[in-house]
CSV table of C-alpha atoms and ligand atoms in Angstrom, one decimal:
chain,number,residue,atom,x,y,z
A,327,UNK,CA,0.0,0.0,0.0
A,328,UNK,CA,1.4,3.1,-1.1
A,329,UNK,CA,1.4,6.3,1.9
A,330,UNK,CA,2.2,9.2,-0.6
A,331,UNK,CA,4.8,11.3,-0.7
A,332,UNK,CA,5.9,12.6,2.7
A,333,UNK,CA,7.0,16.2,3.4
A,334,UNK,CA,9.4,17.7,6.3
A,335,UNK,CA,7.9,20.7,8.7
A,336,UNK,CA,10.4,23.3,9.7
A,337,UNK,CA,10.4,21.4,13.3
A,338,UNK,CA,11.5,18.0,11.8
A,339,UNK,CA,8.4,16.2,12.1
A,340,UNK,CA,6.8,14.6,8.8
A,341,UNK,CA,3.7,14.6,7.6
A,342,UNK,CA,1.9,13.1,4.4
A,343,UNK,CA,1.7,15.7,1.1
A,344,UNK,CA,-1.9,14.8,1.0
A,345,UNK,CA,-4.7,14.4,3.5
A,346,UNK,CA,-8.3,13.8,3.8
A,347,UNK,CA,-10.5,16.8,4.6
A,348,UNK,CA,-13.4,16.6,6.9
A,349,UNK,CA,-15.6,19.9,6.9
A,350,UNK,CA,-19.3,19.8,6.0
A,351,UNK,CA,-20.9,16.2,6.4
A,352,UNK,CA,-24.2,14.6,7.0
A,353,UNK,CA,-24.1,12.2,10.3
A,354,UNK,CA,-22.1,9.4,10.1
A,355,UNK,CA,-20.3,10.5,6.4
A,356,UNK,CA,-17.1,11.3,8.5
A,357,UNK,CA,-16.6,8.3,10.3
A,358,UNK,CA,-17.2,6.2,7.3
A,359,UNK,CA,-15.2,8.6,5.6
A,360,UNK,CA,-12.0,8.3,7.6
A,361,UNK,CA,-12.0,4.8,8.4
A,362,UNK,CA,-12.1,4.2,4.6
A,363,UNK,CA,-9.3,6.6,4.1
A,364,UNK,CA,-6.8,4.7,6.9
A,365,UNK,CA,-7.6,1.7,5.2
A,366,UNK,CA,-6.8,3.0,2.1
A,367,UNK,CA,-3.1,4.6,3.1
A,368,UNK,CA,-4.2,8.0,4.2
A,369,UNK,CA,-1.9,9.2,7.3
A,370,UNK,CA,-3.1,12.5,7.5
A,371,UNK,CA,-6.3,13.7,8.4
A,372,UNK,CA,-7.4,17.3,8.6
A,373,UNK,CA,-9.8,18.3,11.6
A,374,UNK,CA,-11.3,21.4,13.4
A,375,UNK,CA,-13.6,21.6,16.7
A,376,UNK,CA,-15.9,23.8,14.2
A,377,UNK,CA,-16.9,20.9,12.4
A,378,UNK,CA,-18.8,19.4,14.6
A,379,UNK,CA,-18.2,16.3,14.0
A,380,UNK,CA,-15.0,15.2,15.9
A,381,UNK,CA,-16.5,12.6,17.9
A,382,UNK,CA,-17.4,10.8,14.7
A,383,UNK,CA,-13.6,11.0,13.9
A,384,UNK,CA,-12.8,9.8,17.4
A,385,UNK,CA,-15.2,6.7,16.6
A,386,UNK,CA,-13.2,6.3,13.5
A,387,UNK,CA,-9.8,6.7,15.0
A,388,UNK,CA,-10.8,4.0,17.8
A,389,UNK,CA,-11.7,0.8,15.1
A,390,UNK,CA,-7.8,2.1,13.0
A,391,UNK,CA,-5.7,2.3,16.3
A,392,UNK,CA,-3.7,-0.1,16.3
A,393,UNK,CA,-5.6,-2.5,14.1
A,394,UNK,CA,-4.5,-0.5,11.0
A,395,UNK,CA,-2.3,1.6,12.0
A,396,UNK,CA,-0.5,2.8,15.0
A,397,UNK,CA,-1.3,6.1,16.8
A,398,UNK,CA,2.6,7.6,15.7
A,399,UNK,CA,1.9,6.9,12.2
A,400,UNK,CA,-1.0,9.3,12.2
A,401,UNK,CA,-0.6,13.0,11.0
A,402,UNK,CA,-3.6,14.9,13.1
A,403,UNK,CA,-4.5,17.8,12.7
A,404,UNK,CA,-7.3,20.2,14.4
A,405,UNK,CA,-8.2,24.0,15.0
A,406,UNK,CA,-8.9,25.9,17.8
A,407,UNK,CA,-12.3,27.6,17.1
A,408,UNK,CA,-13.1,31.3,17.5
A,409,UNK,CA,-14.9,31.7,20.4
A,410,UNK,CA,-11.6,30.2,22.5
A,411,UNK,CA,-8.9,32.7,21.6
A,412,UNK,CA,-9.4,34.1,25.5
A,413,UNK,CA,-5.8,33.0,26.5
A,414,UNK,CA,-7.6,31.2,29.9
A,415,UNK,CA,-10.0,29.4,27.2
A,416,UNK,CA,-7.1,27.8,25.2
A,417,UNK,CA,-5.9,25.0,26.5
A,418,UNK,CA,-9.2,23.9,27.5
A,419,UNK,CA,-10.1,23.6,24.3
A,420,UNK,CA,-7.7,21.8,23.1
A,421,UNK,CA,-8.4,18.9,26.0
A,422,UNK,CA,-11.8,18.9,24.8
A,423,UNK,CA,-10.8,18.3,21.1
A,424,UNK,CA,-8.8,15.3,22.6
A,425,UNK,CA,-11.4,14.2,24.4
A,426,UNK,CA,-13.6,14.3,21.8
A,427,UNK,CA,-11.2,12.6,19.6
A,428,UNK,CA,-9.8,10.0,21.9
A,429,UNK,CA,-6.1,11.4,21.4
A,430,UNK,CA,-3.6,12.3,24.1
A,431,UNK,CA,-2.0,14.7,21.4
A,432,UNK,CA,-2.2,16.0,18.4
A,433,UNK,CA,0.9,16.3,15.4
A,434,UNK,CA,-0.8,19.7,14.6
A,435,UNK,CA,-2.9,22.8,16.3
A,436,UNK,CA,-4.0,25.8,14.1
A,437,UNK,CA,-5.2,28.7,15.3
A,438,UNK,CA,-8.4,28.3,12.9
A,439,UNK,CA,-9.2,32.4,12.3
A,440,UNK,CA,-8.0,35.5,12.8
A,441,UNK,CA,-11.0,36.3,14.4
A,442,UNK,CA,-12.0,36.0,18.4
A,443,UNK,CA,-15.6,35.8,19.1
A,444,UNK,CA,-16.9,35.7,22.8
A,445,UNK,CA,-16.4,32.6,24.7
A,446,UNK,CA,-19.1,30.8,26.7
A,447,UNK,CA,-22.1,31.4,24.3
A,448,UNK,CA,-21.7,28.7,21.4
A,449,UNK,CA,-19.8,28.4,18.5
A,450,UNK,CA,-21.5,31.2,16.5
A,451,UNK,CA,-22.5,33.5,19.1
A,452,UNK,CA,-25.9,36.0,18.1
A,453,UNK,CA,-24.6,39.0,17.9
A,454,UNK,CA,-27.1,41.1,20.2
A,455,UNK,CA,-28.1,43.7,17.9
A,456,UNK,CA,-27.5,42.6,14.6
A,457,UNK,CA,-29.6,39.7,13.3
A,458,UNK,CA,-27.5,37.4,11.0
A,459,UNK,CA,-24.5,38.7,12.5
A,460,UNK,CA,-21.7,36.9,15.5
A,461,UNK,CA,-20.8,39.3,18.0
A,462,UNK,CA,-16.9,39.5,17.7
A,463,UNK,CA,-14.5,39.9,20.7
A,464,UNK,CA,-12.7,43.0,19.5
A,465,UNK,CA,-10.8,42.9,22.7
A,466,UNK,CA,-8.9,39.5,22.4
A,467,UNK,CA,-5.7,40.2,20.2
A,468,UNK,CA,-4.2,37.5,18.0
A,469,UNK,CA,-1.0,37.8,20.1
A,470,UNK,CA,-2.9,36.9,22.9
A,471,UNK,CA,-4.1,34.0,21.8
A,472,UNK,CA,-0.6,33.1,20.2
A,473,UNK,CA,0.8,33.6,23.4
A,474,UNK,CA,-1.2,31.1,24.6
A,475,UNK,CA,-1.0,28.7,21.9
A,476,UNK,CA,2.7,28.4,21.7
A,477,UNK,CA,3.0,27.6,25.7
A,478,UNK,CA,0.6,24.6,25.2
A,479,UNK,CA,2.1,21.6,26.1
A,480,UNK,CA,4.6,19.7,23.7
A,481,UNK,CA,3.0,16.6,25.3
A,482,UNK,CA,-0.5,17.4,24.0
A,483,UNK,CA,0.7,19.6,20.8
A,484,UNK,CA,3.5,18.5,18.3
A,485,UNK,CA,3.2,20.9,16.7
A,486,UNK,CA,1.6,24.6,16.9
A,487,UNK,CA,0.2,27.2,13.6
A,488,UNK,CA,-2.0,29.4,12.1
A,489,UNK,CA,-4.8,29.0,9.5
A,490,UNK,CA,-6.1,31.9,7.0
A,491,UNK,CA,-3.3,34.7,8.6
A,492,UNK,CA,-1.6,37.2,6.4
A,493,UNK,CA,1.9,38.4,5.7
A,494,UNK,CA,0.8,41.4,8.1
A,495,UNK,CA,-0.5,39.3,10.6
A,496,UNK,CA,2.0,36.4,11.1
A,497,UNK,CA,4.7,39.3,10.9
A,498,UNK,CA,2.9,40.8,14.1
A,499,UNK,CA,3.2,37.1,16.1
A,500,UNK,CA,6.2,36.9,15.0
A,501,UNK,CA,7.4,40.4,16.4
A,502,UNK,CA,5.5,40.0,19.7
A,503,UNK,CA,6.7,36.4,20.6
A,504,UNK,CA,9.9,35.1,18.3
A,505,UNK,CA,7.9,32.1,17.7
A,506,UNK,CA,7.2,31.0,13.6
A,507,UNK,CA,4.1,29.5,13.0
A,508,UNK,CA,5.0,25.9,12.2
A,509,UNK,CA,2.5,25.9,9.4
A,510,UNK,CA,-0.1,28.8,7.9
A,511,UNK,CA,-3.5,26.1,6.2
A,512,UNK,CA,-5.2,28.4,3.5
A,513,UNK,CA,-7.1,28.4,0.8
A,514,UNK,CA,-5.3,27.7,-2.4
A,515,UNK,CA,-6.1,26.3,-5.4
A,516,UNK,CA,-5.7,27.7,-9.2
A,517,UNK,CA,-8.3,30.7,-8.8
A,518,UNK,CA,-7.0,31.5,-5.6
A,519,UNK,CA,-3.2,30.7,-6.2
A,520,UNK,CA,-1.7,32.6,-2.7
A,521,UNK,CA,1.6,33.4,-4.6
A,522,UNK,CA,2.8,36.2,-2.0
A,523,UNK,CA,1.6,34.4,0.6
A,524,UNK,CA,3.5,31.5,0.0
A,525,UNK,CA,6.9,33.0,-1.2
A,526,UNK,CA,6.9,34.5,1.9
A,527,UNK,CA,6.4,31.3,4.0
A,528,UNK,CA,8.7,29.4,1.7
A,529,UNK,CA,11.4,32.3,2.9
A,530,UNK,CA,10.3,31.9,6.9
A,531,UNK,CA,9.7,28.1,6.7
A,532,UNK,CA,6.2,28.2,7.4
A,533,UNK,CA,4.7,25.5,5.3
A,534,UNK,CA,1.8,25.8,3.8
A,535,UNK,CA,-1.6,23.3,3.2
A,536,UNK,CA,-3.8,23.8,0.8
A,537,UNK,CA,-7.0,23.6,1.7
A,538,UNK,CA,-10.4,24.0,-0.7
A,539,UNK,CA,-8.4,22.7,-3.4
A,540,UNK,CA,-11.0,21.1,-5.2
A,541,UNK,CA,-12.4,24.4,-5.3
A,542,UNK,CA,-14.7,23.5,-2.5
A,543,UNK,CA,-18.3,23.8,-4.8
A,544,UNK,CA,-20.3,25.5,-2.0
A,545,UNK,CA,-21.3,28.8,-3.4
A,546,UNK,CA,-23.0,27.9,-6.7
A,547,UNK,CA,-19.9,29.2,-8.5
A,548,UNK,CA,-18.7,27.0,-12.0
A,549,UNK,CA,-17.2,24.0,-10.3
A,550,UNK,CA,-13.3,24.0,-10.7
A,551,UNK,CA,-13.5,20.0,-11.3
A,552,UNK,CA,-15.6,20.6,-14.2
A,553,UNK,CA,-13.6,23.7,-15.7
A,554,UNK,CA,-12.2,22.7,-19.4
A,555,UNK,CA,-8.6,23.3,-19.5
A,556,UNK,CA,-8.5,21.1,-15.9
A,557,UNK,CA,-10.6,18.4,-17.9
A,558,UNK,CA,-8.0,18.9,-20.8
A,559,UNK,CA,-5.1,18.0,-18.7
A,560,UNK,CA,-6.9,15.3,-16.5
A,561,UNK,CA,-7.9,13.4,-20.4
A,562,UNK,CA,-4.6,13.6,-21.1
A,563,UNK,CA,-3.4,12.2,-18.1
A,564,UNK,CA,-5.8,9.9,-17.8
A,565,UNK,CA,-6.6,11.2,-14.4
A,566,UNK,CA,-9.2,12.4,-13.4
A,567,UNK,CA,-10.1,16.5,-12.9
A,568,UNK,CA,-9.8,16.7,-9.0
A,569,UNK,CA,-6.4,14.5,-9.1
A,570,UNK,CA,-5.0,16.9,-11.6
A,571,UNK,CA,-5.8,20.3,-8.8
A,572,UNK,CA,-4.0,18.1,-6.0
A,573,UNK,CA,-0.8,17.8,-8.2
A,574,UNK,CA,-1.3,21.3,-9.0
A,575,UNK,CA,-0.5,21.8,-5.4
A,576,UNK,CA,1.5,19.1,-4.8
A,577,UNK,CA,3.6,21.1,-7.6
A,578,UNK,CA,4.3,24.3,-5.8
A,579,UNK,CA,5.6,21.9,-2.8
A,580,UNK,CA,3.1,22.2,0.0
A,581,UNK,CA,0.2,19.8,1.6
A,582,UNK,CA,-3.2,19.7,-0.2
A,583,UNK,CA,-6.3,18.4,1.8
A,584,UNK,CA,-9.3,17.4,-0.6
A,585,UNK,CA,-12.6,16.8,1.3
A,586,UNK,CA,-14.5,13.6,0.0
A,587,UNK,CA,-17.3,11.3,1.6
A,588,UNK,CA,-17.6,8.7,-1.2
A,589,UNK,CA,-15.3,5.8,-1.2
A,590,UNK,CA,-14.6,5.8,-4.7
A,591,UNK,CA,-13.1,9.5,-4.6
A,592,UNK,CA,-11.4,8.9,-1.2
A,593,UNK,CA,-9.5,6.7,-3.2
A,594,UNK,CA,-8.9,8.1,-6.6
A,595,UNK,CA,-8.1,11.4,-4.8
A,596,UNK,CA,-4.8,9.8,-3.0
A,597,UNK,CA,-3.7,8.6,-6.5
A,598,UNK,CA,-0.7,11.1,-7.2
A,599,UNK,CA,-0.4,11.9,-10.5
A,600,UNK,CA,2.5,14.3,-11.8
A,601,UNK,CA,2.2,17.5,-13.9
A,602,UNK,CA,5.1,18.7,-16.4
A,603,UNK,CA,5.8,22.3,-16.5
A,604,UNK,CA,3.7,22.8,-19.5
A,605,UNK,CA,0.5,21.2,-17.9
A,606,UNK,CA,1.2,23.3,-14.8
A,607,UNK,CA,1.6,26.6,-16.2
A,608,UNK,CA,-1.3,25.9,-18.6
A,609,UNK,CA,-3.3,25.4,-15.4
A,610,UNK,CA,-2.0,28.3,-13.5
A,611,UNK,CA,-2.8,30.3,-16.2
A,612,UNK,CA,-6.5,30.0,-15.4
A,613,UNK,CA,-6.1,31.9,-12.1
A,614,UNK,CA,-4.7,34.7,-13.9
A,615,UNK,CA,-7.7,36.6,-15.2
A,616,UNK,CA,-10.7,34.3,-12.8
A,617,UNK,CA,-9.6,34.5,-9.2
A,618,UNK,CA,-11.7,33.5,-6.8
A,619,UNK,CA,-11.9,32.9,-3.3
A,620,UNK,CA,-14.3,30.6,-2.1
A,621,UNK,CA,-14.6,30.6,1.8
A,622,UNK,CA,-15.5,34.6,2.8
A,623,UNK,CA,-16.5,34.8,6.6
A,624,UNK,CA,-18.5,38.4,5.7
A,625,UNK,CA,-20.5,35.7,3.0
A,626,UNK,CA,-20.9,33.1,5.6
A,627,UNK,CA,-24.5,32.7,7.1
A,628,UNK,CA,-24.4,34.0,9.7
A,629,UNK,CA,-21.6,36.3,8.7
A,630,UNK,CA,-18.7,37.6,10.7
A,631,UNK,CA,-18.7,41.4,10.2
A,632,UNK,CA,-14.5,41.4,9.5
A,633,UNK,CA,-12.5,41.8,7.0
A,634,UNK,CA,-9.8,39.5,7.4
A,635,UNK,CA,-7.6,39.6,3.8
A,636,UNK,CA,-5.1,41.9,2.6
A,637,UNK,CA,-5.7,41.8,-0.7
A,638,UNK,CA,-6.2,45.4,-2.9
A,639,UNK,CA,-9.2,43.2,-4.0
A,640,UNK,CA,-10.9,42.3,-0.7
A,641,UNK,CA,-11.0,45.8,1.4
A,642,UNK,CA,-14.8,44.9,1.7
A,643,UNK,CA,-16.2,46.7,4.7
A,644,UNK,CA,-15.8,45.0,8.2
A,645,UNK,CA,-13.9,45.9,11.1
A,646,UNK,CA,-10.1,44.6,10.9
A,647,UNK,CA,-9.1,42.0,13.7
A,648,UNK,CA,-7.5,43.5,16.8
A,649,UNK,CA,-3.7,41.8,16.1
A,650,UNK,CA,-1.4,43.1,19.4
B,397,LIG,N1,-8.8,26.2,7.7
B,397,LIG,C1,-9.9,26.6,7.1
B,397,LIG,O1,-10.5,27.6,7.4
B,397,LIG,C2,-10.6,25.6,6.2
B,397,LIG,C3,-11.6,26.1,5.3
B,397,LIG,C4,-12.2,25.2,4.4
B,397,LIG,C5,-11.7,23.9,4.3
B,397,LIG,N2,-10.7,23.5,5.2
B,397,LIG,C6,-10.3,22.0,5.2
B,397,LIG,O2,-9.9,21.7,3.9
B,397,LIG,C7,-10.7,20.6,3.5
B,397,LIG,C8,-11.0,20.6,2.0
B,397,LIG,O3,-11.6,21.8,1.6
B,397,LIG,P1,-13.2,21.9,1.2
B,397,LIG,O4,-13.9,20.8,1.9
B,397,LIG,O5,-13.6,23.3,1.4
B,397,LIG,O6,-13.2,21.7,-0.4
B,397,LIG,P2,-12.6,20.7,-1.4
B,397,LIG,O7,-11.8,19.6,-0.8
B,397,LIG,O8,-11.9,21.6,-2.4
B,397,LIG,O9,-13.9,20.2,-2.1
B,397,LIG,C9,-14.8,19.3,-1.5
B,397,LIG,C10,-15.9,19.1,-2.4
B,397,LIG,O10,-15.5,18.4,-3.6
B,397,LIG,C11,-16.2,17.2,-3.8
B,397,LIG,N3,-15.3,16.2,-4.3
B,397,LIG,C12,-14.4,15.5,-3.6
B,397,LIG,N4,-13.6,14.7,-4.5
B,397,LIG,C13,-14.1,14.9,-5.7
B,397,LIG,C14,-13.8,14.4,-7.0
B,397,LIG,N5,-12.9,13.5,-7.1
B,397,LIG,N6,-14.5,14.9,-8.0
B,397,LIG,C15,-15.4,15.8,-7.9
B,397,LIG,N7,-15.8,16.4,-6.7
B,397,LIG,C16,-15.1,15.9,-5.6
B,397,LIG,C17,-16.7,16.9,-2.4
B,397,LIG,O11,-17.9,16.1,-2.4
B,397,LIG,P3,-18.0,14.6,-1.8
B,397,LIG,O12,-17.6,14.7,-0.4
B,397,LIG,O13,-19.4,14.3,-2.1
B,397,LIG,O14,-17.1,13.8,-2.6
B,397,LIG,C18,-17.0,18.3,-1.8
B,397,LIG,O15,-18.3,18.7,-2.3
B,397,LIG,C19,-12.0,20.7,4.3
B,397,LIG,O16,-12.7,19.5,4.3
B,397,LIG,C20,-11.4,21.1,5.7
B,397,LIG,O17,-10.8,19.9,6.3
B,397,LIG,C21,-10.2,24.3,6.1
């Protein structure tokens, strides 16, 4: 059985190129979901307390370890959700992700947003005045909470990082504490193709993982799996669309984490294919005039009121998060 290619983080620990994605799932997908994948040859498995749905995981985990596999060969990621970036609220999230996974530790811990909403009140707390809207903690900074996250202990955290944080952003961690984020996970994929963001992690040693790579097809938007120059490549592969975006990634060097319930994708997704140069250029090409990014909190229902990306193209209106 074949495990994939396997990459090096900046603190020595490995972890598999490509892993298996697990947001958005009816009951019981997940479970099946990663239990298929172990079997299969996954190690790496891509997780977040905001999914709701890490006790199905845990379930999983229990019928793999050790049968399958043992605990060590595991890659695990999750994210500390929103409303626990209160330095006193950190750690106790994390024990409840492990508890709800059945883990003593975790290879990986992202700090999931840039964003602190209040503690105590849910995942998505009301905001009180504005309907559709989550109240935000504007007091909370992000080097507060990274303060907090890097003084977690080794013993329940290999490994400690950020997920959808700018340039400006990890710059200001980096400032306040010393301490490099490990690894940044954000959204890339040919529309959304982060080339800044990852030329500057490639120069810090922050590696990145990809995530929406598929192109996520949430928002009723053309369906990267289905666009024709992807198909083009795929035919001549003979691979199929979504297996040509993961070696898009796989290209530029960093993790990818497609998202799949169904058995038969599961599968077909871990199949590596390779692209030339040619086929890659011809595919990042598509990005150039089409750029899209799928996962917008200010879109999300119900939205968080906060404009969280740097980009000239994004300065939508929103409060910016409170960084130091
Ligand atoms: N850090 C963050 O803020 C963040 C945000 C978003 C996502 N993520 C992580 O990244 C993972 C992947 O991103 P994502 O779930 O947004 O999107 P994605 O992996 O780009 O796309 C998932 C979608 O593609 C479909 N799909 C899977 N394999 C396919 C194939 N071979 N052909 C055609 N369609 C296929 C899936 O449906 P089926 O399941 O029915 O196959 C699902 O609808 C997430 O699951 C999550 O773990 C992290």
């Amino acid at each position: 059985m074949s495990l994939g290619k396997i990459l090096t983080l900046s603190n020595d620990n490995t972890l598999p190129q490509i892993g298996l994605g697990t947001w958005l799932s009816k009951p019981h997908e997940v479970e099946n979901a990663v239990e298929i994948a172990v079997r299969h040859g996954y190690r790496h498995l891509d997780l977040a307390r905001v999914y709701q749905n890490q006790d199905e995981v845990g379930r999983a985990l229990k019928k793999v370890i050790p049968s399958v596999v043992k605990r060590e060969e595991l890659f695990i990621t999750s994210k500390l959700w929103n409303n626990s970036h209160q330095p006193a609220e950190v750690e106790k999230a994390l024990d409840e992700t492990l508890e709800q996974l059945g883990l003593e530790y975790l290879d990986l811990y992202l700090v999931h947003w840039a964003v602190a909403f209040p503690p105590g009140k849910g995942l998505f707390p009301p905001h009180p005045t504005k309907e559709g809207e989550v109240e935000l903690d504007t007091e909370t900074s992000l080097v507060d909470t990274w303060k907090a996250v890097i003084k977690l202990p080794k013993s329940k955290v290999r490994a400690v990082g950020v997920s959808n944080f700018t340039i400006a952003q990890i710059e200001a961690l980096i400032a306040a504490t010393g301490v490099v984020p490990i690894v940044n996970q954000v959204e890339a994929h040919p529309l959304l193709p982060q080339d800044d963001l990852v030329a500057y992690s490639k120069e810090k040693g922050i590696h990145i993982t990809a995530y929406s790579p598929l192109g996520n097809n949430l928002v009723g938007k053309p369906k990267l799996t289905e666009h024709k120059v992807v198909q083009e490549v795929a035919d001549k592969l003979g691979a199929t669309t979504a297996q040509v975006l993961v070696a898009w990634g796989a290209y530029r060097g960093y993790s990818v984490i497609p998202k799949s319930v169904q058995e038969s994708r599961i599968h077909s997704n871990f199949k590596q294919v390779e692209l030339s140069k040619e086929d890659y250029e011809k595919i990042t090409a598509i990005g150039k005039e089409n750029r899209t990014r799928f996962n917008i909190p200010i879109t999300y229902n119900p939205k968080w009121d906060i404009n969280l990306f740097d980009e000239e193209e994004e300065k939508v209106a929103g409060h910016k998060p409170k960084v130091q």
